[in-house]
Amino acid sequence: MKRGWGFLNAHDLRAAFHRAKFLLREGFFIPNNKHSSIWNGLKEAIAAVKANSKWIIGSGRDIDLWKDNWCSEVALIDLLNIQP
């Protein structure tokens, strides 16, 4: 679960490496990775973290309507191909 949370939220080198290795540019998971011994467990942990997490909006300063994922795995800016 800790690795799943880190995959989704951390900014350290390990999390960046795993996102680069296991995500497509569009933000979707790669279909499979038969060369990885951790990928299946990590996918399950990520799914569990997503299912049991929520945002606390607070002041709203850290929320970005266009770049945050609201209803899908892809941000609105990427979905609509809008360039900032």
Coordinates of N, CA, C and O in Angstrom, one line a residue:
M1 N 0.8 -1.2 0.0 CA 0.0 0.0 0.0 C 0.9 1.3 0.0 O 0.6 2.2 -0.7
K2 N 2.0 1.2 0.7 CA 2.9 2.4 0.8 C 3.5 2.6 -0.6 O 3.5 3.8 -1.0
R3 N 3.9 1.6 -1.3 CA 4.4 1.8 -2.7 C 3.3 2.3 -3.6 O 3.5 3.1 -4.5
G4 N 2.1 1.8 -3.4 CA 1.0 2.3 -4.2 C 0.7 3.7 -4.0 O 0.5 4.5 -5.0
W5 N 0.7 4.2 -2.7 CA 0.5 5.6 -2.4 C 1.6 6.4 -3.0 O 1.4 7.5 -3.6
G6 N 2.9 5.9 -2.9 CA 4.0 6.6 -3.4 C 4.0 6.7 -4.9 O 4.3 7.8 -5.5
F7 N 3.5 5.7 -5.6 CA 3.4 5.7 -7.0 C 2.5 6.8 -7.5 O 2.7 7.5 -8.5
L8 N 1.4 7.0 -6.7 CA 0.4 8.0 -7.1 C 0.7 9.4 -6.7 O 0.3 10.4 -7.3
N9 N 1.5 9.6 -5.6 CA 1.6 10.9 -4.9 C 3.0 11.4 -4.7 O 3.2 12.6 -4.6
A10 N 4.0 10.5 -4.6 CA 5.4 10.9 -4.3 C 6.1 11.6 -5.4 O 5.8 11.4 -6.6
H11 N 7.1 12.4 -5.1 CA 7.9 13.1 -6.0 C 9.3 12.7 -6.0 O 10.2 13.3 -6.5
D12 N 9.6 11.6 -5.3 CA 11.0 11.1 -5.2 C 11.4 10.4 -6.5 O 10.6 10.1 -7.4
L13 N 12.6 10.0 -6.6 CA 13.2 9.3 -7.8 C 12.6 8.0 -8.0 O 12.3 7.6 -9.1
R14 N 12.3 7.2 -6.9 CA 11.8 5.9 -7.1 C 10.3 5.9 -7.7 O 10.0 5.2 -8.6
A15 N 9.5 6.8 -7.2 CA 8.2 7.0 -7.7 C 8.2 7.5 -9.2 O 7.4 7.0 -10.0
A16 N 9.1 8.4 -9.5 CA 9.2 8.9 -10.8 C 9.6 7.8 -11.8 O 9.1 7.6 -12.9
F17 N 10.6 6.9 -11.3 CA 11.0 5.8 -12.1 C 9.9 4.8 -12.4 O 9.7 4.4 -13.5
H18 N 9.1 4.5 -11.3 CA 8.0 3.5 -11.5 C 6.9 4.1 -12.4 O 6.4 3.4 -13.3
R19 N 6.6 5.4 -12.3 CA 5.6 6.0 -13.2 C 6.1 6.0 -14.6 O 5.4 5.7 -15.6
A20 N 7.4 6.3 -14.8 CA 8.0 6.3 -16.2 C 8.0 4.8 -16.8 O 7.7 4.7 -18.0
K21 N 8.2 3.9 -15.9 CA 8.3 2.5 -16.4 C 6.9 1.9 -16.7 O 6.8 1.1 -17.6
F22 N 5.9 2.2 -15.9 CA 4.6 1.5 -15.9 C 3.5 2.3 -16.4 O 2.3 1.8 -16.5
L23 N 3.6 3.6 -16.8 CA 2.5 4.3 -17.3 C 2.8 4.8 -18.7 O 4.0 5.1 -19.1
L24 N 1.8 4.8 -19.5 CA 1.9 5.3 -20.9 C 1.8 6.9 -20.8 O 1.4 7.4 -19.7
R25 N 2.1 7.6 -21.8 CA 2.1 9.0 -21.8 C 0.8 9.6 -21.5 O 0.6 10.6 -20.9
E26 N -0.3 8.9 -21.9 CA -1.7 9.3 -21.6 C -2.1 9.1 -20.2 O -3.2 9.5 -19.8
G27 N -1.3 8.5 -19.4 CA -1.6 8.3 -18.0 C -2.2 6.9 -17.7 O -2.5 6.6 -16.5
F28 N -2.4 6.1 -18.7 CA -2.9 4.8 -18.5 C -1.8 3.8 -18.1 O -0.7 4.0 -18.6
F29 N -2.1 2.7 -17.4 CA -1.2 1.7 -17.1 C -0.8 1.0 -18.4 O -1.6 0.8 -19.3
I30 N 0.5 0.5 -18.5 CA 0.8 -0.3 -19.7 C 0.0 -1.6 -19.6 O -0.3 -2.1 -18.5
P31 N -0.3 -2.2 -20.7 CA -1.1 -3.4 -20.7 C -0.5 -4.6 -19.8 O -1.2 -5.2 -19.1
N32 N 0.7 -4.8 -20.0 CA 1.4 -5.9 -19.1 C 2.9 -5.6 -19.2 O 3.4 -5.0 -20.1
N33 N 3.5 -6.2 -18.2 CA 5.0 -6.1 -18.2 C 5.5 -7.4 -17.6 O 5.6 -7.6 -16.4
K34 N 5.7 -8.3 -18.5 CA 6.1 -9.7 -18.1 C 7.5 -9.7 -17.6 O 7.9 -10.7 -17.0
H35 N 8.3 -8.7 -17.7 CA 9.7 -8.7 -17.2 C 9.8 -8.1 -15.7 O 10.8 -8.0 -15.2
S36 N 8.6 -7.7 -15.2 CA 8.6 -7.1 -13.8 C 8.1 -8.1 -12.8 O 7.0 -8.6 -13.0
S37 N 8.8 -8.2 -11.7 CA 8.3 -9.1 -10.6 C 7.4 -8.4 -9.7 O 6.8 -9.0 -8.8
I38 N 7.4 -7.0 -9.8 CA 6.6 -6.3 -8.8 C 5.3 -5.7 -9.4 O 4.4 -5.2 -8.7
W39 N 5.2 -5.6 -10.7 CA 4.1 -4.9 -11.3 C 2.7 -5.3 -10.9 O 1.8 -4.5 -10.6
N40 N 2.4 -6.6 -10.9 CA 1.1 -7.1 -10.5 C 0.7 -6.7 -9.1 O -0.4 -6.2 -8.9
G41 N 1.6 -6.8 -8.2 CA 1.3 -6.4 -6.8 C 1.2 -4.9 -6.7 O 0.3 -4.4 -6.0
L42 N 2.0 -4.2 -7.5 CA 1.9 -2.7 -7.4 C 0.6 -2.2 -8.0 O -0.1 -1.3 -7.5
K43 N 0.1 -2.9 -9.1 CA -1.2 -2.5 -9.7 C -2.3 -2.7 -8.7 O -3.2 -1.9 -8.6
E44 N -2.3 -3.8 -8.0 CA -3.3 -4.1 -7.0 C -3.3 -3.1 -5.8 O -4.3 -2.6 -5.4
A45 N -2.1 -2.7 -5.4 CA -2.0 -1.7 -4.3 C -2.4 -0.4 -4.8 O -3.1 0.4 -4.0
I46 N -2.1 0.0 -6.0 CA -2.6 1.3 -6.6 C -4.1 1.3 -6.6 O -4.8 2.3 -6.3
A47 N -4.7 0.2 -7.1 CA -6.2 0.2 -7.2 C -6.8 0.3 -5.8 O -7.8 1.0 -5.6
A48 N -6.2 -0.4 -4.8 CA -6.7 -0.3 -3.4 C -6.6 1.1 -2.8 O -7.5 1.6 -2.2
V49 N -5.5 1.8 -3.1 CA -5.3 3.2 -2.7 C -6.3 4.1 -3.3 O -6.9 4.9 -2.6
K50 N -6.5 3.9 -4.6 CA -7.5 4.8 -5.3 C -8.9 4.6 -4.8 O -9.6 5.5 -4.6
A51 N -9.2 3.3 -4.5 CA -10.6 3.0 -4.0 C -10.8 3.5 -2.6 O -12.0 3.7 -2.2
N52 N -9.8 3.7 -1.8 CA -9.9 4.1 -0.4 C -9.4 5.5 -0.1 O -9.1 5.8 1.0
S53 N -9.2 6.3 -1.1 CA -8.7 7.7 -0.9 C -9.7 8.7 -1.3 O -10.6 8.4 -2.1
K54 N -9.5 9.9 -0.8 CA -10.4 11.0 -1.2 C -9.5 12.3 -1.0 O -8.5 12.3 -0.3
W55 N -10.0 13.3 -1.7 CA -9.3 14.6 -1.5 C -10.0 15.4 -0.5 O -11.2 15.4 -0.4
I56 N -9.2 16.2 0.3 CA -9.8 17.2 1.1 C -9.4 18.5 0.5 O -8.2 18.9 0.4
I57 N -10.4 19.2 0.0 CA -10.1 20.4 -0.8 C -9.5 21.5 0.0 O -8.6 22.2 -0.5
G58 N -10.0 21.8 1.2 CA -9.4 22.9 1.9 C -9.6 24.2 1.3 O -10.7 24.6 0.9
S59 N -8.6 25.0 1.1 CA -8.7 26.4 0.5 C -8.9 26.3 -1.0 O -9.3 27.3 -1.6
G60 N -8.5 25.2 -1.6 CA -8.6 25.1 -3.1 C -7.4 25.6 -3.8 O -7.3 25.6 -5.0
R61 N -6.3 26.1 -3.1 CA -5.1 26.7 -3.7 C -4.4 25.6 -4.5 O -3.7 25.9 -5.5
D62 N -4.5 24.3 -4.1 CA -3.7 23.3 -4.7 C -4.5 22.5 -5.7 O -4.0 21.5 -6.2
I63 N -5.7 22.9 -6.1 CA -6.5 22.3 -7.0 C -6.4 22.9 -8.4 O -6.4 24.1 -8.5
D64 N -6.2 22.1 -9.4 CA -6.1 22.7 -10.8 C -7.2 22.0 -11.6 O -7.1 20.8 -11.9
L65 N -8.2 22.7 -12.0 CA -9.3 22.2 -12.8 C -8.9 21.5 -14.0 O -9.4 20.4 -14.4
W66 N -7.9 22.0 -14.7 CA -7.5 21.5 -16.0 C -6.5 20.3 -15.9 O -6.5 19.4 -16.7
K67 N -5.6 20.4 -14.9 CA -4.5 19.4 -14.8 C -4.7 18.2 -13.8 O -4.0 17.3 -13.8
D68 N -5.7 18.4 -12.9 CA -6.0 17.3 -12.0 C -7.0 16.3 -12.6 O -7.8 16.7 -13.5
N69 N -6.9 15.0 -12.2 CA -7.8 14.0 -12.7 C -9.1 14.0 -11.9 O -9.0 13.8 -10.7
W70 N -10.2 14.2 -12.6 CA -11.5 14.4 -11.9 C -12.3 13.1 -12.0 O -12.7 12.5 -11.1
C71 N -12.6 12.7 -13.2 CA -13.5 11.6 -13.5 C -12.9 10.5 -14.3 O -13.6 9.6 -14.7
S72 N -11.7 10.6 -14.6 CA -11.0 9.6 -15.4 C -9.5 9.6 -15.0 O -9.1 10.3 -14.1
E73 N -8.7 8.7 -15.6 CA -7.3 8.6 -15.4 C -6.6 9.8 -16.1 O -5.4 9.9 -15.9
V74 N -7.3 10.5 -16.9 CA -6.6 11.5 -17.8 C -7.2 12.9 -17.3 O -8.4 13.1 -17.1
A75 N -6.3 13.9 -17.3 CA -6.7 15.3 -16.9 C -7.5 15.9 -18.1 O -7.3 15.5 -19.2
L76 N -8.3 16.9 -17.8 CA -9.1 17.5 -18.8 C -8.2 18.1 -19.9 O -8.5 18.0 -21.1
I77 N -7.1 18.7 -19.5 CA -6.2 19.4 -20.5 C -5.7 18.4 -21.5 O -5.6 18.7 -22.7
D78 N -5.4 17.2 -21.0 CA -4.9 16.1 -21.9 C -6.1 15.5 -22.8 O -5.9 15.1 -23.9
L79 N -7.2 15.4 -22.1 CA -8.4 14.8 -22.8 C -8.8 15.7 -24.0 O -9.2 15.2 -25.0
L80 N -8.8 17.0 -23.8 CA -9.2 17.9 -24.8 C -8.1 18.4 -25.7 O -8.3 19.2 -26.6
N81 N -6.9 18.0 -25.4 CA -5.7 18.4 -26.2 C -5.5 19.9 -26.2 O -5.3 20.5 -27.2
I82 N -5.7 20.5 -25.1 CA -5.6 22.0 -24.9 C -4.2 22.3 -24.5 O -3.7 21.7 -23.6
Q83 N -3.6 23.2 -25.1 CA -2.2 23.7 -24.8 C -2.3 24.9 -23.9 O -3.0 25.9 -24.3
P84 N -1.7 24.9 -22.7 CA -1.8 26.1 -21.8 C -1.0 27.3 -22.4 O -0.2 27.2 -23.2

